[in-house]
PDB file of C-alpha atoms and ligand atoms in Angstrom:
ATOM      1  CA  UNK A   1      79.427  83.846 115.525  1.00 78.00           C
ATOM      2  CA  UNK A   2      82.040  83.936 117.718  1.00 90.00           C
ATOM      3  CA  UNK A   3      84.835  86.516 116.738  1.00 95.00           C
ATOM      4  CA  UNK A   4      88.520  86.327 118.199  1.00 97.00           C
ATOM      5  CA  UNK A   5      90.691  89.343 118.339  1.00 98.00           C
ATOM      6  CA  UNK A   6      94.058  88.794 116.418  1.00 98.00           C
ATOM      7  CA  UNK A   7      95.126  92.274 116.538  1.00 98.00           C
ATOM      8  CA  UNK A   8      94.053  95.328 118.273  1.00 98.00           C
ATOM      9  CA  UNK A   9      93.466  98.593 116.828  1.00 98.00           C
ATOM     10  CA  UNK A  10      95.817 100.164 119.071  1.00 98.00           C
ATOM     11  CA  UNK A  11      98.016  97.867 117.432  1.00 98.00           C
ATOM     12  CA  UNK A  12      97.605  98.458 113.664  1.00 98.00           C
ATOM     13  CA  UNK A  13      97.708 101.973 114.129  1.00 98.00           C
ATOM     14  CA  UNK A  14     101.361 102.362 116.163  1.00 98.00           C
ATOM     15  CA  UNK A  15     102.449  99.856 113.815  1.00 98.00           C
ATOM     16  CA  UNK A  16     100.913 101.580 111.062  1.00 98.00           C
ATOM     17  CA  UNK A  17     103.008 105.041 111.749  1.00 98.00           C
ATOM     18  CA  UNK A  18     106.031 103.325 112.482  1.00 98.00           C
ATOM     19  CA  UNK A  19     105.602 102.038 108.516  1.00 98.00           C
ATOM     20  CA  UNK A  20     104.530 105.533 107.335  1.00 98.00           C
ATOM     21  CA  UNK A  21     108.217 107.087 109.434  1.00 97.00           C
ATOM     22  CA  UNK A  22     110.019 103.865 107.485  1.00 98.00           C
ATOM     23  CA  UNK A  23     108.408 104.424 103.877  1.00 98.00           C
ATOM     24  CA  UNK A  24     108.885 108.160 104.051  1.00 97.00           C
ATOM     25  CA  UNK A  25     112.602 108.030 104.830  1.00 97.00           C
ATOM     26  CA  UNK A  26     113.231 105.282 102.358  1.00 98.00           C
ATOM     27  CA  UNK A  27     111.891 107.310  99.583  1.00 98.00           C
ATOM     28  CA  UNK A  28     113.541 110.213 100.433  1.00 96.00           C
ATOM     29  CA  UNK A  29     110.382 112.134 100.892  1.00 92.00           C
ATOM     30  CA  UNK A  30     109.908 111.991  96.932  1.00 97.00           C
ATOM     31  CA  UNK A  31     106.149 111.802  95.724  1.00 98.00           C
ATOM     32  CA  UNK A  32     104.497 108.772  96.016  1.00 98.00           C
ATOM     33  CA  UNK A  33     101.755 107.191  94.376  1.00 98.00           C
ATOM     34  CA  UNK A  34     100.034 104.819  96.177  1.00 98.00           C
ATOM     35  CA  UNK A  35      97.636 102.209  94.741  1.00 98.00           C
ATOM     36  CA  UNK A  36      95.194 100.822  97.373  1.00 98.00           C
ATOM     37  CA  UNK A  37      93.329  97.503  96.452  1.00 97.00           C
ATOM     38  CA  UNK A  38      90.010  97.489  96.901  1.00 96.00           C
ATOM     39  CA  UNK A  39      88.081  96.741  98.513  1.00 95.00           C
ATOM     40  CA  UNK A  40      89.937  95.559 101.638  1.00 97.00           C
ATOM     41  CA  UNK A  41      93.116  97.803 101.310  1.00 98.00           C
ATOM     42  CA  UNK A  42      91.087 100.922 102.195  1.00 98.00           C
ATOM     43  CA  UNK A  43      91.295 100.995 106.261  1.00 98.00           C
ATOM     44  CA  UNK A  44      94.742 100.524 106.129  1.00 98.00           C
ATOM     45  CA  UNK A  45      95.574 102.823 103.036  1.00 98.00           C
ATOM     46  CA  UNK A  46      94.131 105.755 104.408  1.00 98.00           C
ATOM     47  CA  UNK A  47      95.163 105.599 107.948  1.00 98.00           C
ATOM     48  CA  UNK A  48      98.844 104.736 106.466  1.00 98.00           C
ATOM     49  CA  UNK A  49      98.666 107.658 103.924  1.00 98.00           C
ATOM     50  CA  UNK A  50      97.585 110.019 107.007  1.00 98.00           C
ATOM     51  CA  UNK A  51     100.984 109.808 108.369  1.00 97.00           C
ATOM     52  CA  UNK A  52     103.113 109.792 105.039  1.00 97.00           C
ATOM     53  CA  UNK A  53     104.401 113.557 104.760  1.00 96.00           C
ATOM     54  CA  UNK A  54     105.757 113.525 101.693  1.00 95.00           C
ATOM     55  CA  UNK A  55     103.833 114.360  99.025  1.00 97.00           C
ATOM     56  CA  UNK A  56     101.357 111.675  98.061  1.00 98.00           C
ATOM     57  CA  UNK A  57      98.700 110.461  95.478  1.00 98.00           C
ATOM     58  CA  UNK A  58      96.182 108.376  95.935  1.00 98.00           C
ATOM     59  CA  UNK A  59      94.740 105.745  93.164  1.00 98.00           C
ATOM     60  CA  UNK A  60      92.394 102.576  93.374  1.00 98.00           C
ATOM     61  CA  UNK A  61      92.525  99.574  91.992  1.00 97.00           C
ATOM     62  CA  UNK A  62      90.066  96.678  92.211  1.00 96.00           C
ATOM     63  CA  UNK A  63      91.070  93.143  91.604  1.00 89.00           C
ATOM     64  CA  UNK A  64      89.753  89.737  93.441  1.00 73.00           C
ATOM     65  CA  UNK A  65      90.526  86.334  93.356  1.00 67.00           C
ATOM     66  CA  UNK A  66      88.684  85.224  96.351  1.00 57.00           C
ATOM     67  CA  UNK A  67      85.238  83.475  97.010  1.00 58.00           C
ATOM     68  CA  UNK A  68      84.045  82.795 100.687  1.00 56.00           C
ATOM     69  CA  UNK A  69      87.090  81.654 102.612  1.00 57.00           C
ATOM     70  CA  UNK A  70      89.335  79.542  99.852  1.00 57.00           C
ATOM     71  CA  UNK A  71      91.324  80.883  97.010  1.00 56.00           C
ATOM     72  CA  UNK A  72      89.733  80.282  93.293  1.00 58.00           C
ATOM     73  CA  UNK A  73      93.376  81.195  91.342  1.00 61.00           C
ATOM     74  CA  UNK A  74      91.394  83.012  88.874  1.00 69.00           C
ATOM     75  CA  UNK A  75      92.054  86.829  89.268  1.00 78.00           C
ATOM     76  CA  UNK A  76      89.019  89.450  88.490  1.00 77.00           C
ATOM     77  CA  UNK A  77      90.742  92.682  87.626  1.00 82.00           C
ATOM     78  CA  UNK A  78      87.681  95.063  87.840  1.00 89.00           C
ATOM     79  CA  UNK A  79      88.663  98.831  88.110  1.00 95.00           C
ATOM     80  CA  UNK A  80      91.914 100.380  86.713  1.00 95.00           C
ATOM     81  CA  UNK A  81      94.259 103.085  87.666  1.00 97.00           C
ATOM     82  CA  UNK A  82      93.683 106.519  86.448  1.00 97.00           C
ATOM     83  CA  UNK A  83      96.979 108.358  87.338  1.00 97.00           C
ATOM     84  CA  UNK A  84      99.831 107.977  84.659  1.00 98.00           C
ATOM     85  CA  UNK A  85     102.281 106.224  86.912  1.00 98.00           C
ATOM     86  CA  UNK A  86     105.084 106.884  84.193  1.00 98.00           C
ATOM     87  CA  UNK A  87     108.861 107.196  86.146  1.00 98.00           C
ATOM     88  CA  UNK A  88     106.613 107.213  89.548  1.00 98.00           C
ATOM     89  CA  UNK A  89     107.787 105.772  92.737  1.00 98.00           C
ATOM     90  CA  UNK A  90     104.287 103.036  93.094  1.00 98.00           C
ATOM     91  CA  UNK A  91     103.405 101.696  96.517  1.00 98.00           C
ATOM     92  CA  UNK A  92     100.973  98.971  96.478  1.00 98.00           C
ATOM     93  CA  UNK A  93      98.640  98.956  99.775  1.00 98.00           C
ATOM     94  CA  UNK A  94      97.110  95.613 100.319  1.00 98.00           C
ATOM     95  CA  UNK A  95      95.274  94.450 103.617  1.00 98.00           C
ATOM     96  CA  UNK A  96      96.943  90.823 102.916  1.00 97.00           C
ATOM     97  CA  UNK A  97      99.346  88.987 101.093  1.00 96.00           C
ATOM     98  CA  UNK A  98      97.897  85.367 100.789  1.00 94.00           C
ATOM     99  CA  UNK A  99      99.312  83.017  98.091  1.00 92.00           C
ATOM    100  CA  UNK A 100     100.744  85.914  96.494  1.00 93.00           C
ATOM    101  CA  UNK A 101      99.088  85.648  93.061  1.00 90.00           C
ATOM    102  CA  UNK A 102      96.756  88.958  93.154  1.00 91.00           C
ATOM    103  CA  UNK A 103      99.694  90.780  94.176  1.00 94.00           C
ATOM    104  CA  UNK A 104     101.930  89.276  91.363  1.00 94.00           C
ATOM    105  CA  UNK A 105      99.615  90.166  88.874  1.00 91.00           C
ATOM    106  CA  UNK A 106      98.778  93.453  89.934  1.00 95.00           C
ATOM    107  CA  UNK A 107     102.884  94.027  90.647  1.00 96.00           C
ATOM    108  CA  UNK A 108     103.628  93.081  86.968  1.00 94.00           C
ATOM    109  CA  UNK A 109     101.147  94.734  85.288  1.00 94.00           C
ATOM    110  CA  UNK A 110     101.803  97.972  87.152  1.00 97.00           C
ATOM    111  CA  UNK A 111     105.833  97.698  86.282  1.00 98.00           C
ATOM    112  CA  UNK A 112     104.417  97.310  82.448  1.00 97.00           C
ATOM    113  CA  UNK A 113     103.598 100.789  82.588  1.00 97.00           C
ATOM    114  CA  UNK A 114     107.247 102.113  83.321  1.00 98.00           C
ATOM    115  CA  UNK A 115     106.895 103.803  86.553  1.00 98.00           C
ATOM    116  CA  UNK A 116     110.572 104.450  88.445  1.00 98.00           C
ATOM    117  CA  UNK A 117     109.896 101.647  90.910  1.00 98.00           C
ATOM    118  CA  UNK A 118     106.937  99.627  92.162  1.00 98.00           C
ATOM    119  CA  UNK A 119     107.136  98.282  95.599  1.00 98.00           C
ATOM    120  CA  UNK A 120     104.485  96.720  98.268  1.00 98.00           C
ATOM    121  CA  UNK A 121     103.022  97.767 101.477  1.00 98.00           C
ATOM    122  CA  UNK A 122     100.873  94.960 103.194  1.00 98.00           C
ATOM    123  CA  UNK A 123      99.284  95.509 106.653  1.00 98.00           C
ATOM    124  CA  UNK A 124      99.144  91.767 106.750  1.00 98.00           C
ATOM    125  CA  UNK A 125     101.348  88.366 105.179  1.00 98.00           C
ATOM    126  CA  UNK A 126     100.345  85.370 105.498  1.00 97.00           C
ATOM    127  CA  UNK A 127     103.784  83.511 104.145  1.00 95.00           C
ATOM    128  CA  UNK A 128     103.084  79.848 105.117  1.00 94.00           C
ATOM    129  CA  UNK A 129     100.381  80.022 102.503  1.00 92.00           C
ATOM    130  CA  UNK A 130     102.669  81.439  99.616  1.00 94.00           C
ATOM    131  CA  UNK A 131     102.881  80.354  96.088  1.00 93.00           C
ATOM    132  CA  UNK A 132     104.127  82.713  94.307  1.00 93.00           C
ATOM    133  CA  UNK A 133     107.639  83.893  95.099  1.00 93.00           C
ATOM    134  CA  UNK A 134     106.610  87.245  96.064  1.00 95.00           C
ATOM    135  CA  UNK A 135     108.317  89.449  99.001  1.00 96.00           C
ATOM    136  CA  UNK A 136     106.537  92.474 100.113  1.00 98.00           C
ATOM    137  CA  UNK A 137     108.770  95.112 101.066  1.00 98.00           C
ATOM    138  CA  UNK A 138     106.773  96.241 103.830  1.00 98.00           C
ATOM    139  CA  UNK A 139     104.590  94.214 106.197  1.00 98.00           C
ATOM    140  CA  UNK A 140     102.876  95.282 109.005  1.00 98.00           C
ATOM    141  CA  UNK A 141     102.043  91.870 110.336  1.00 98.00           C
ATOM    142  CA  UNK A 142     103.200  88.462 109.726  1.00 98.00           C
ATOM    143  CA  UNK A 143      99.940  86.291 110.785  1.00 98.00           C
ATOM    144  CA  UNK A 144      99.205  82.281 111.081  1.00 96.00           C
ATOM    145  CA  UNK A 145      97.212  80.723 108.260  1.00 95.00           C
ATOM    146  CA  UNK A 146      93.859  81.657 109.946  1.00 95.00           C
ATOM    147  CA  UNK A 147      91.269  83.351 108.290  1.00 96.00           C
ATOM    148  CA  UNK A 148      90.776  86.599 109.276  1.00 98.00           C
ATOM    149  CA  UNK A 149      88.264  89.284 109.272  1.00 98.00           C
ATOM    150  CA  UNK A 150      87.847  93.292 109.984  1.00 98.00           C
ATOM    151  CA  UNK A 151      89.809  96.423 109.437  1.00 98.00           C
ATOM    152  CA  UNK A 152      88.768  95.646 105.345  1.00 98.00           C
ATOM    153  CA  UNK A 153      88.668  92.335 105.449  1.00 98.00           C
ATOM    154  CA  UNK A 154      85.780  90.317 104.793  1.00 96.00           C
ATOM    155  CA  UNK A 155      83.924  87.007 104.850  1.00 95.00           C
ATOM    156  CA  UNK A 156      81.516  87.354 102.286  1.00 93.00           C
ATOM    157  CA  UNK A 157      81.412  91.249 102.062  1.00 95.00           C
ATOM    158  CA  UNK A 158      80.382  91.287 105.699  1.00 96.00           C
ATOM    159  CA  UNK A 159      82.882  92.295 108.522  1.00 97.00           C
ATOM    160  CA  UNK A 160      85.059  94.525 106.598  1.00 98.00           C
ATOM    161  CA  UNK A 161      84.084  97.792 109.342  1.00 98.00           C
ATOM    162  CA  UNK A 162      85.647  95.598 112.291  1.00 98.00           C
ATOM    163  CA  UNK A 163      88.050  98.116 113.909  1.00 98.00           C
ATOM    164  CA  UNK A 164      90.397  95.004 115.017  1.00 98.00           C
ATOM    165  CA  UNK A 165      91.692  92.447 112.695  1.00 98.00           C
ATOM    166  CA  UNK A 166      89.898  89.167 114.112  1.00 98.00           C
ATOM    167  CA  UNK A 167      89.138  85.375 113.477  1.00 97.00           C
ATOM    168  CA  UNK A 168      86.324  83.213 113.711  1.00 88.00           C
ATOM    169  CA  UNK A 169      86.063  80.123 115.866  1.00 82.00           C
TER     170      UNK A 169
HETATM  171  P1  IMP B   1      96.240  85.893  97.202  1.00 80.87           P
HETATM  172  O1  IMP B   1      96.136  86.202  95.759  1.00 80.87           O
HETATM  173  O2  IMP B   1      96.055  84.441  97.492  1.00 80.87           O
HETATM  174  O3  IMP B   1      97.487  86.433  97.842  1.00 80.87           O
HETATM  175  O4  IMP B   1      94.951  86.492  97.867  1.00 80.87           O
HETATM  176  C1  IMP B   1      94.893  87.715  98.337  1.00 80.87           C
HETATM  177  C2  IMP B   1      93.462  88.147  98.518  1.00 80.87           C
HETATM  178  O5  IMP B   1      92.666  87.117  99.090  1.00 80.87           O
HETATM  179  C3  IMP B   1      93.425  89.294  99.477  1.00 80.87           C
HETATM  180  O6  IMP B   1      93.490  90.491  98.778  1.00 80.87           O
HETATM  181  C4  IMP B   1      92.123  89.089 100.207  1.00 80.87           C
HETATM  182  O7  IMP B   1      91.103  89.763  99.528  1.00 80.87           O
HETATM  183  C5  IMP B   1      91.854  87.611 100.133  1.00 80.87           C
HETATM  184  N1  IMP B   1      92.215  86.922 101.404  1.00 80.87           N
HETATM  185  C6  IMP B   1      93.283  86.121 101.624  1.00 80.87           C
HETATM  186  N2  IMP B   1      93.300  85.682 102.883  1.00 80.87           N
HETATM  187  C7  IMP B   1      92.233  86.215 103.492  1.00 80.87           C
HETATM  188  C8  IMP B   1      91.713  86.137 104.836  1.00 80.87           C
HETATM  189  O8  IMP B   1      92.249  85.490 105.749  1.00 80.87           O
HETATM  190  N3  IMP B   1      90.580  86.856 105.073  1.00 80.87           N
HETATM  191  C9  IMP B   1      89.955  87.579 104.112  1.00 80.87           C
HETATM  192  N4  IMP B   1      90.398  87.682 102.864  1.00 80.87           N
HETATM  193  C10 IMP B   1      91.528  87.000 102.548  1.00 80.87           C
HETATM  194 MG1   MG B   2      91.905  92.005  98.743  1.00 80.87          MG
END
């Protein structure tokens, strides 16, 4: 298969600390608790909590709504927290923000358990596809409606360990 390069890893990683520097200052360098969805978030959550100073906690969540390349609608929600968020500043990681219903869900049932805030950190949105009202307040990427693969994303599990973000032809 042949795979295109959309974005470099040189790329996602300036643009990644430039995010960290933004996310830092706008929470005042209060604790954060960030909630990386597996299984693609993980690249991008750990190289993005690397450069967060502030102090930080890290929890997992696992949710999918995906099979091969289209979008079923139905949500799998798999693997809870296990912090108690309660009055906690919550940062979402996703790798991508597609028609915007896995993050709605995941968005609304985190707010149900009080935390201060909940906000969203996505390394890549895809908005032309959106059908959910949903804004994330940080995006490292804004990308064409192409299906991509690498740095955590996959195409049928495979592909994820790309170091690039990339597309097939
Ligand atoms: P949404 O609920 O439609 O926003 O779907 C988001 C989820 O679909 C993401 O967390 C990804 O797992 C998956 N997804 C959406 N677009 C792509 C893509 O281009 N490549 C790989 N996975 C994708
Ligand atoms: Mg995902």
């Amino acid at each position: 298969m042949d795979i295109k390069v959309l974005i470099t890893e040189q790329e996602i990683a300036s643009r990644t600390r430039e995010l960290a520097e933004q996310i830092q200052k706008d929470y005042n360098n209060e604790e954060i608790v960030i909630v990386c969805i597996l299984k693609g978030a993980t690249f991008f959550a750990v190289e993005l909590a690397k450069r967060i100073e502030s102090d930080t906690i890290i929890d997992f969540m696992k949710v999918s709504s995906y099979e091969g390349t289209e979008s079923t609608g139905k949500i799998n929600f798999t693997l809870d927290i296990s912090e108690d968020i309660t009055d906690k500043n919550v940062l979402i990681v996703e790798d991508i923000v597609d028609t915007g219903r896995t993050l709605a869900y995941v968005k609304k049932y985190l707010e149900s358990k009080n935390p201060k805030n909940v906000k969203i950190c996505t390394m890549l949105n895809k908005k032309e596809r959106r059908v959910i009202d949903l804004n994330p307040e940080y995006v490292a990427f804004d990308i064409p409606d192409k299906f991509v693969i690498g740095y955590g994303l996959d195409y049928d599990e495979k592909f994820r360990n790309l170091p690039y973000v990339g597309y097939l032809e």
